[in-house]
PDB file of C-alpha atoms in Angstrom:
ATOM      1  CA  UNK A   1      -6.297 -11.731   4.906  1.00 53.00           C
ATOM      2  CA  UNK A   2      -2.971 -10.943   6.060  1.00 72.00           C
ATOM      3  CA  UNK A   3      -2.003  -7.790   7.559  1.00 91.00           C
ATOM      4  CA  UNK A   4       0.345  -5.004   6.958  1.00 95.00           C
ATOM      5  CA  UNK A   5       3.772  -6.642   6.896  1.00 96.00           C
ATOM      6  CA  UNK A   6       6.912  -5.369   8.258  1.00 97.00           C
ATOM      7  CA  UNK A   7      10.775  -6.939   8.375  1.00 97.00           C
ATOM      8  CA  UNK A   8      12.767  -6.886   9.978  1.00 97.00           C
ATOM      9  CA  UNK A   9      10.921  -6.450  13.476  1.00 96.00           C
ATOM     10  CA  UNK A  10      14.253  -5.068  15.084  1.00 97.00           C
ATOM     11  CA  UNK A  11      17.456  -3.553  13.517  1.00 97.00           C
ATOM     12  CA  UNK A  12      20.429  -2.591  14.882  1.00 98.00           C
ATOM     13  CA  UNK A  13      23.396  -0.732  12.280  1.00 98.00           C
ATOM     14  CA  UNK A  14      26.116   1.009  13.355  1.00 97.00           C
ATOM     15  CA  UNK A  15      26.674   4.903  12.715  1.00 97.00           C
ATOM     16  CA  UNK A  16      27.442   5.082   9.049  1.00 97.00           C
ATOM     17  CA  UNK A  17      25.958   1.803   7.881  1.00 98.00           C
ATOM     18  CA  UNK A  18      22.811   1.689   5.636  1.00 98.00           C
ATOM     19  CA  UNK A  19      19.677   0.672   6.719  1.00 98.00           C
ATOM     20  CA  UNK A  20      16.542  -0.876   4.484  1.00 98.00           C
ATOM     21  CA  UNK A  21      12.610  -1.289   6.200  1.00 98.00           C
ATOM     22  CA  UNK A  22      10.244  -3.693   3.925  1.00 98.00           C
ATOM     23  CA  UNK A  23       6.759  -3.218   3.675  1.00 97.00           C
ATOM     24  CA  UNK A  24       4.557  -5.155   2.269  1.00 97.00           C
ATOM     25  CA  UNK A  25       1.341  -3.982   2.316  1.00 95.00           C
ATOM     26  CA  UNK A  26      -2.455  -6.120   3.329  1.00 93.00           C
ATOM     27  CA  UNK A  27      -3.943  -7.684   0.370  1.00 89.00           C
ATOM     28  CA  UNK A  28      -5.604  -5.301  -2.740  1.00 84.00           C
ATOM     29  CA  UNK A  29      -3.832  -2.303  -1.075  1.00 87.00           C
ATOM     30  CA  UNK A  30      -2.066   0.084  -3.253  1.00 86.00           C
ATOM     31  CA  UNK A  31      -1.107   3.191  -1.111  1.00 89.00           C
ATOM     32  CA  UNK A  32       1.612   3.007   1.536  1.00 94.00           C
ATOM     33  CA  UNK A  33       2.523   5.534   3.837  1.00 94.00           C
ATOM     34  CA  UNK A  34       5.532   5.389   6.125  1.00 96.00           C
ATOM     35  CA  UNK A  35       5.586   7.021   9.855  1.00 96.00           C
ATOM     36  CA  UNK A  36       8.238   7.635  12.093  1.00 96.00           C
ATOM     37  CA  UNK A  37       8.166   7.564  15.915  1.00 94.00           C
ATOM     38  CA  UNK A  38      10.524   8.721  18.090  1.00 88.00           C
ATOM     39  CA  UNK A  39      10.680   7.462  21.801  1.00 79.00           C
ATOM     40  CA  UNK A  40       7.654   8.756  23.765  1.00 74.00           C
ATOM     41  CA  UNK A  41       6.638  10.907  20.998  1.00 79.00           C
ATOM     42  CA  UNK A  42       4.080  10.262  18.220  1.00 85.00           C
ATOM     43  CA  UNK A  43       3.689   9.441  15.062  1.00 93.00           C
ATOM     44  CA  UNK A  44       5.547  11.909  12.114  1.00 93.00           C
ATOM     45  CA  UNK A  45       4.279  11.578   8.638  1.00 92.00           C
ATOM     46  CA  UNK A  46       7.270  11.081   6.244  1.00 95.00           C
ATOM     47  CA  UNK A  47       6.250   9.654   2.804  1.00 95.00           C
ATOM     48  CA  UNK A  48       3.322   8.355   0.649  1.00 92.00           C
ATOM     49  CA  UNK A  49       3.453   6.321  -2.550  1.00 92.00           C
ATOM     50  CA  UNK A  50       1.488   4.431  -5.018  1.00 90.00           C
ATOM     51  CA  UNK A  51       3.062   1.803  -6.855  1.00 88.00           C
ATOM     52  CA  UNK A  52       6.061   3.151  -8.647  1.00 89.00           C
ATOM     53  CA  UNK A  53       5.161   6.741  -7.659  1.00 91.00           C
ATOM     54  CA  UNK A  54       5.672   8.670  -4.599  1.00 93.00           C
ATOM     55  CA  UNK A  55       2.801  11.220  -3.986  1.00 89.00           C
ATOM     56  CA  UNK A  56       3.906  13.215  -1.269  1.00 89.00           C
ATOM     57  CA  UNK A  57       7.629  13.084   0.566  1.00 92.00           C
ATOM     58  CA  UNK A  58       6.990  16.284   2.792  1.00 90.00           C
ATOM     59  CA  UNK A  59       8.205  14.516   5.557  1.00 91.00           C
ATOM     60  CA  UNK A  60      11.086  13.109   4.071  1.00 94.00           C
ATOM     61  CA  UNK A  61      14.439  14.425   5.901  1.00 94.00           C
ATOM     62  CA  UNK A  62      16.177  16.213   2.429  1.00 91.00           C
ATOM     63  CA  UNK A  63      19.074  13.664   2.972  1.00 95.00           C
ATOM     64  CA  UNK A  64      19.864  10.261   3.401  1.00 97.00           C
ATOM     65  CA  UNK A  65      16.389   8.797   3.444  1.00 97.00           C
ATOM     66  CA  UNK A  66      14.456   7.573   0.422  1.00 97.00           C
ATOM     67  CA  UNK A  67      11.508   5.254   0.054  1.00 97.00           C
ATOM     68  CA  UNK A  68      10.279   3.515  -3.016  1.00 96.00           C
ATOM     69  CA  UNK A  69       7.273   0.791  -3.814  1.00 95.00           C
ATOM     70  CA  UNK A  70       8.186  -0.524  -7.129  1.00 93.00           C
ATOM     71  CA  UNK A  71       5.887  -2.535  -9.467  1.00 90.00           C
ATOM     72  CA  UNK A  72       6.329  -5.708  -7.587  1.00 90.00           C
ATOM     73  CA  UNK A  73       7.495  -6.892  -4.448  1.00 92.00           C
ATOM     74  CA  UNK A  74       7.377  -4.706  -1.000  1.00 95.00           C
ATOM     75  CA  UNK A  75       8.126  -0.665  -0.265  1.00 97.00           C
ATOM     76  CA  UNK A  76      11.096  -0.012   0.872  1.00 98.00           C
ATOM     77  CA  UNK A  77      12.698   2.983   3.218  1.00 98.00           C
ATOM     78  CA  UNK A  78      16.287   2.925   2.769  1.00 98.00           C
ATOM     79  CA  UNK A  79      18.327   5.031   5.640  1.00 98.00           C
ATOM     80  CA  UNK A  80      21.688   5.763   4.340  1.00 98.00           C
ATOM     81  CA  UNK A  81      25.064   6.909   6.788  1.00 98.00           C
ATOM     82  CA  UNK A  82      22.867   6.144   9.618  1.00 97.00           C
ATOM     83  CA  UNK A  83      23.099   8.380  13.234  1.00 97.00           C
ATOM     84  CA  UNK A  84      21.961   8.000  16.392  1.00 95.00           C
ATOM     85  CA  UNK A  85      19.283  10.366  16.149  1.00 94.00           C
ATOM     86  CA  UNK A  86      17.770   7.715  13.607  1.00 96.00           C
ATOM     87  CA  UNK A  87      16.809   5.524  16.458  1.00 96.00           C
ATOM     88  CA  UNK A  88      12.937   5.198  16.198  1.00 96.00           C
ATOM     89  CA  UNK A  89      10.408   3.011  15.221  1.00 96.00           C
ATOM     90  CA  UNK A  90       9.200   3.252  11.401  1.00 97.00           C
ATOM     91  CA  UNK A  91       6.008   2.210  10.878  1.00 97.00           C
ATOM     92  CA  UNK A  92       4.589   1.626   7.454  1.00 97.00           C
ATOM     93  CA  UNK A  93       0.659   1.510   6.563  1.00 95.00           C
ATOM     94  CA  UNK A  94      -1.716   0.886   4.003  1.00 92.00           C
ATOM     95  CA  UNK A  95      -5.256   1.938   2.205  1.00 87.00           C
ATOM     96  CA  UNK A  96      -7.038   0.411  -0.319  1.00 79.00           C
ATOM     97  CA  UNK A  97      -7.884   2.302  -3.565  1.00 62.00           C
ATOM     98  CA  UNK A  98     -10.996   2.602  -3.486  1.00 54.00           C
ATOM     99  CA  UNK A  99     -11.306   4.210  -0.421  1.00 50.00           C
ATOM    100  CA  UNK A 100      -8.143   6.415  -0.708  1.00 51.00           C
ATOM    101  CA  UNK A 101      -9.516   9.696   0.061  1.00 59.00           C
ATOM    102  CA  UNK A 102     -11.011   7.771   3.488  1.00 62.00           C
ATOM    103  CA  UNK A 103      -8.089   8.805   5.493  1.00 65.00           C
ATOM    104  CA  UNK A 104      -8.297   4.497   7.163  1.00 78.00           C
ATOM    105  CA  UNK A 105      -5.013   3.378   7.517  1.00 87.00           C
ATOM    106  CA  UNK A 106      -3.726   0.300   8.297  1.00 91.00           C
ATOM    107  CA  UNK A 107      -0.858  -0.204  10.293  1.00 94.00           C
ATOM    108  CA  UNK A 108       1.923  -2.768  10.267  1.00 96.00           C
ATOM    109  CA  UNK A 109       4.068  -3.554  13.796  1.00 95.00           C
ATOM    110  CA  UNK A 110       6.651  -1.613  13.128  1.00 96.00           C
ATOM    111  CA  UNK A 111      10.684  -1.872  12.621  1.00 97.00           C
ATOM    112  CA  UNK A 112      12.406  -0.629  15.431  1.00 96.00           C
ATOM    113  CA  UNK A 113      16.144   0.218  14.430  1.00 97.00           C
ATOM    114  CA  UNK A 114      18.753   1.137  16.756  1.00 97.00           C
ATOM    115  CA  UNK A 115      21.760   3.152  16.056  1.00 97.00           C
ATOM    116  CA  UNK A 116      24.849   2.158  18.128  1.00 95.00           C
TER     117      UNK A 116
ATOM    118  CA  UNK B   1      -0.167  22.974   7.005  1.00 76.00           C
ATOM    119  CA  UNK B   2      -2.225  20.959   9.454  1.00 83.00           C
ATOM    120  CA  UNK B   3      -1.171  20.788  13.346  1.00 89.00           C
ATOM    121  CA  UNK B   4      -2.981  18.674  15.784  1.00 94.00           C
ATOM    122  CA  UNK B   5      -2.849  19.027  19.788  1.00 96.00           C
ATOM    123  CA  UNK B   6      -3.794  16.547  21.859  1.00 97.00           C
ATOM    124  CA  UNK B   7      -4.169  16.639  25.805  1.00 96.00           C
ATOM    125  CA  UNK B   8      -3.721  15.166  28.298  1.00 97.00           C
ATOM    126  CA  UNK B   9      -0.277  13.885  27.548  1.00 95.00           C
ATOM    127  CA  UNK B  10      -1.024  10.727  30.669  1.00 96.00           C
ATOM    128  CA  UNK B  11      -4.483  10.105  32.213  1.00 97.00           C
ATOM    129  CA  UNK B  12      -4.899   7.605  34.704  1.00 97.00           C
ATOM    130  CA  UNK B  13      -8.527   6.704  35.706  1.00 97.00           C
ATOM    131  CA  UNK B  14      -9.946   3.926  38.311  1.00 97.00           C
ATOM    132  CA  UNK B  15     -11.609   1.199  36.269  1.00 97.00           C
ATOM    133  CA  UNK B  16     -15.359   1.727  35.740  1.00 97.00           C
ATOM    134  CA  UNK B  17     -14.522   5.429  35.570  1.00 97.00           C
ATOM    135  CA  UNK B  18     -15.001   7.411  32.430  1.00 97.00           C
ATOM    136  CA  UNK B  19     -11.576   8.903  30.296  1.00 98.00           C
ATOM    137  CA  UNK B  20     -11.409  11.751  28.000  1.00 98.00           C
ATOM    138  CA  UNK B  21      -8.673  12.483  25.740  1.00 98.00           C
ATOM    139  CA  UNK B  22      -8.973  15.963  23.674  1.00 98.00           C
ATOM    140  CA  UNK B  23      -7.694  17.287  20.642  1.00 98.00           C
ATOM    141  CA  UNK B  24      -7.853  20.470  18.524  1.00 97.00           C
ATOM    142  CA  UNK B  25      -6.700  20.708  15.236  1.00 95.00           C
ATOM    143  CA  UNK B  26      -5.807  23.902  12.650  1.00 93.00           C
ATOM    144  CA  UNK B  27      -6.726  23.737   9.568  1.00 88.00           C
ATOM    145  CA  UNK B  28     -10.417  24.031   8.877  1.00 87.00           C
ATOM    146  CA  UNK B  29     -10.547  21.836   5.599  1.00 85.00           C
ATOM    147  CA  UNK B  30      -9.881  18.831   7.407  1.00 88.00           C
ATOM    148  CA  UNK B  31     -12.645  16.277   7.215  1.00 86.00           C
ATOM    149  CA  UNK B  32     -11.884  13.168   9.027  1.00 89.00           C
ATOM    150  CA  UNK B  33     -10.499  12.151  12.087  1.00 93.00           C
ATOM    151  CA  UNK B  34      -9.847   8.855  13.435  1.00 94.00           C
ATOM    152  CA  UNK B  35      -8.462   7.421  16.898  1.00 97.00           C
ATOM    153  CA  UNK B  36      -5.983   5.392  16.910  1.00 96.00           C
ATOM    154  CA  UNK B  37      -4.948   2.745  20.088  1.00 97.00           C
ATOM    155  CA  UNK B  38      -1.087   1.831  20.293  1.00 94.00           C
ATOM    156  CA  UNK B  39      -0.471  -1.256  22.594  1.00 94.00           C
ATOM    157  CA  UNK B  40       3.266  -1.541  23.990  1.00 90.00           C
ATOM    158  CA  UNK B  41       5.156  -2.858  21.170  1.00 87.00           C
ATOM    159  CA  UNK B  42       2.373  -2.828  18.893  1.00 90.00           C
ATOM    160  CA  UNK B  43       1.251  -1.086  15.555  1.00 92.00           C
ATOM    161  CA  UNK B  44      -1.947   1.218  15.882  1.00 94.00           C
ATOM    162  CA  UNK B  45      -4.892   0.182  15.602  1.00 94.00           C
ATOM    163  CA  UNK B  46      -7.983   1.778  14.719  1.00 93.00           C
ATOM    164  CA  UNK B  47     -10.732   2.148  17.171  1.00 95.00           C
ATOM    165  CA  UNK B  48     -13.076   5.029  15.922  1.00 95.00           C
ATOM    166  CA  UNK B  49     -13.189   7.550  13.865  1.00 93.00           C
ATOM    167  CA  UNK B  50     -15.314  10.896  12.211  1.00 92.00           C
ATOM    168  CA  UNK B  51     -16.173  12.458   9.303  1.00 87.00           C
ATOM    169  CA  UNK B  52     -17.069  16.417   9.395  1.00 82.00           C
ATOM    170  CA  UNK B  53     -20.471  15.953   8.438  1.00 81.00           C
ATOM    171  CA  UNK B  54     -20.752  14.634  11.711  1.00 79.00           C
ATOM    172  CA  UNK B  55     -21.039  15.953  15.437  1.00 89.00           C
ATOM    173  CA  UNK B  56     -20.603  12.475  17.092  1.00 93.00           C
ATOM    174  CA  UNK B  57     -20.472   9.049  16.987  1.00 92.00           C
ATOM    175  CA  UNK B  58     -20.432   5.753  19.457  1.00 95.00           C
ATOM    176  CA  UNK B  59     -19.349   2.633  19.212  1.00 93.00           C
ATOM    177  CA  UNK B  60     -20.578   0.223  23.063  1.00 95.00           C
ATOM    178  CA  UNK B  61     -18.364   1.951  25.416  1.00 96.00           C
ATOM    179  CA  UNK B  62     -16.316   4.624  22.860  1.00 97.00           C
ATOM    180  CA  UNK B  63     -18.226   7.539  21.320  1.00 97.00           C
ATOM    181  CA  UNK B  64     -16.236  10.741  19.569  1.00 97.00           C
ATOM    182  CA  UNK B  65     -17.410  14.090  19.574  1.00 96.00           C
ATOM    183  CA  UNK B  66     -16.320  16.342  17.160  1.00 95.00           C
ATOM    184  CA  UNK B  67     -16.955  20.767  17.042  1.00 94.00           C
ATOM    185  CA  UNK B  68     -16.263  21.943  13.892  1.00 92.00           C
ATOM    186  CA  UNK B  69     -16.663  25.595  14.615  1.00 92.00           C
ATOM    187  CA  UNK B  70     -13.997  25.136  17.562  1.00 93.00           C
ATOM    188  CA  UNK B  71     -11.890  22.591  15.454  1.00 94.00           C
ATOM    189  CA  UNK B  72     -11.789  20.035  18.423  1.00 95.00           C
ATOM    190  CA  UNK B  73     -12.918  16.552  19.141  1.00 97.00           C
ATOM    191  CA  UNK B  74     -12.618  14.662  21.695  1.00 98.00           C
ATOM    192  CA  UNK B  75     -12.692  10.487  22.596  1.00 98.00           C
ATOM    193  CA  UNK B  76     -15.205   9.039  25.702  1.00 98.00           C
ATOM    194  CA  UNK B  77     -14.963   5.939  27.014  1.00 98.00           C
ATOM    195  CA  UNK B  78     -16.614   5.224  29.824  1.00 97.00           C
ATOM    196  CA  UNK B  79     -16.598   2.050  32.384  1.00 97.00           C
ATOM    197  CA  UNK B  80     -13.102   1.976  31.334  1.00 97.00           C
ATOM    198  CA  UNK B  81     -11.522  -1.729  31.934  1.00 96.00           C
ATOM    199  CA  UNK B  82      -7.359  -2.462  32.807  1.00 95.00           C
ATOM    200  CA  UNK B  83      -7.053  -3.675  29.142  1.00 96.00           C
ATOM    201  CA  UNK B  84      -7.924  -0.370  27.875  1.00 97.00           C
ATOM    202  CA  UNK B  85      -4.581   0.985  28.986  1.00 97.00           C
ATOM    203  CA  UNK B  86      -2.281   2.255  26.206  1.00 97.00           C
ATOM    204  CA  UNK B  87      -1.427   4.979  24.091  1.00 95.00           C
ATOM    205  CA  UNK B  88      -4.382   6.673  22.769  1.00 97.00           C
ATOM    206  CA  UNK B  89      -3.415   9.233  19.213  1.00 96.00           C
ATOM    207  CA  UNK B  90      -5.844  11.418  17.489  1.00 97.00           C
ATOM    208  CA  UNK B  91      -5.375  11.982  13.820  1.00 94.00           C
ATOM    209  CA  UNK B  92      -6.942  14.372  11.078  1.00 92.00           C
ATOM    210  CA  UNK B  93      -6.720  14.412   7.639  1.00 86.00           C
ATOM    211  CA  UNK B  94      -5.923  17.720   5.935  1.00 75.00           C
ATOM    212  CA  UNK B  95      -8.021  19.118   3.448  1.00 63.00           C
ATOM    213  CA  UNK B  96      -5.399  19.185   0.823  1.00 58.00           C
ATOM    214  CA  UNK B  97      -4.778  16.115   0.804  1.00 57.00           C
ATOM    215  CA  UNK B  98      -4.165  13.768  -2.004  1.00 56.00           C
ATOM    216  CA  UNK B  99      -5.429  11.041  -0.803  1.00 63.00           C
ATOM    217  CA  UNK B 100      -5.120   9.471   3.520  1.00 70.00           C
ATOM    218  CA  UNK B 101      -2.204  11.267   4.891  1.00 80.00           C
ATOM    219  CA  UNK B 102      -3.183  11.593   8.537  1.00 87.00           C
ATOM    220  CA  UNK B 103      -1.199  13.999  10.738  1.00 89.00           C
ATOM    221  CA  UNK B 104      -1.566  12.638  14.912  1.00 93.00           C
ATOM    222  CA  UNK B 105      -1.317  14.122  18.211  1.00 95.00           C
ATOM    223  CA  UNK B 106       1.084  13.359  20.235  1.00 94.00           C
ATOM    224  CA  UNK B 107      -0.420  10.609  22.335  1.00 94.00           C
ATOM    225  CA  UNK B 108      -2.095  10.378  25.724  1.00 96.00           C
ATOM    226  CA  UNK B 109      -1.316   7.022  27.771  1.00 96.00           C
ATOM    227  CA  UNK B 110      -4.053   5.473  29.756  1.00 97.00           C
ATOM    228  CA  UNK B 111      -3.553   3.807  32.542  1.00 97.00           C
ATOM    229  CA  UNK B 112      -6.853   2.074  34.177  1.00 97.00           C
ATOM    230  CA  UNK B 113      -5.979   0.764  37.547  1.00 95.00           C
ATOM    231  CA  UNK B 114      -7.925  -2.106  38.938  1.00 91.00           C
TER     232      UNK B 114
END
């Protein structure tokens, strides 16, 4: 059983550019949460969907971010006009429904994007 | 909302010693807390975790305490070993939660010197 799945491993945009983080989440998993982790620092909640619903997005920055996990294929966090304080790793995980109140997560490795 | 401490921020131990990494957490409603271990480059991983019905739980050379009345807990391990060095987070889940958002601590590196 595969884990949780993350590409691209490293990406680097330039200020302004867009940036998109795929998750695809381990096998019979239907929530997926994305983190965000600054250098040295841990890890910030941001959003959590369902398929084609997003649950909670108090972490969410008001602008520029958004995240989706549509019907089929992966999630997706989608950085728009990137900056330099965007430099972090994003880290998306996954729970299985029938254990969603659990609080288990599983993690992927992470996309680390750097903003020149 | 939910705010969780954790301390020390770097512990470095001999190996064979014991480590302890603490954590205290705000809101009272919160009902499980896992640990997580973060390897250099790596995604976390968990290693142990509790519920709040709970007071403490081991697992060979990890074991988790948790006070409810004093909203800590903390993570043991003892006859630590060089490959337990990394990044150690605590997490708890919030009582209004709608279903496994964890909010972490801030990390504690552990270094284990042979």
């Amino acid at each position: 059983n595969a884990g949780v799945m993350q590409n691209p491993r490293h990406l680097v945009r330039r200020r302004g550019q867009e940036a998109r983080l795929r998750c695809s989440p381990m096998k019979g998993h239907s929530h997926v949460y994305w983190y965000r982790q600054l250098p040295e620092e841990g890890l910030k909640f941001m959003v959590y969907l369902q398929k084609e619903n997003i649950i909670d997005e108090s972490g969410m920055p008001k602008e520029r971010f958004s995240a989706e996990f549509p019907k089929e294929g992966p999630s997706i966090l989608r950085i728009q006009q990137v900056v330099r304080g965007d430099s972090a790793a994003y880290f998306c995980a996954s729970s299985p429904l029938a254990r969603k109140n659990t609080g288990e997560l599983f993690f992927g490795e992470g996309s680390r994007l750097t903003v020149l | 909302g939910e705010n969780v401490e954790q301390h020390p921020s770097t512990l470095s131990v001999q190996e064979g010693d014991s480590a302890v990494i603490k954590c205290t957490y705000s809101d009272s409603a919160s009902n499980y807390f896992p640990w997580y271990k973060q390897e250099l480059g790596k995604g976390p991983q968990l290693i142990i975790d509790i519920r709040s019905n709970v007071g403490e739980k081991k697992d060979q050379r990890i074991a988790v305490t948790l006070n409810k009345t004093a909203k800590h807990f903390s993570l043991h391990i003892t006859e630590t070993q060089p490959e337990d060095s990394a990044v150690y987070f605590c997490a708890a889940s919030p009582g209004y939660n709608q279903g496994g958002k964890l909010i972490f601590g801030q990390g504690t590196e552990l270094s284990v010197k042979p």
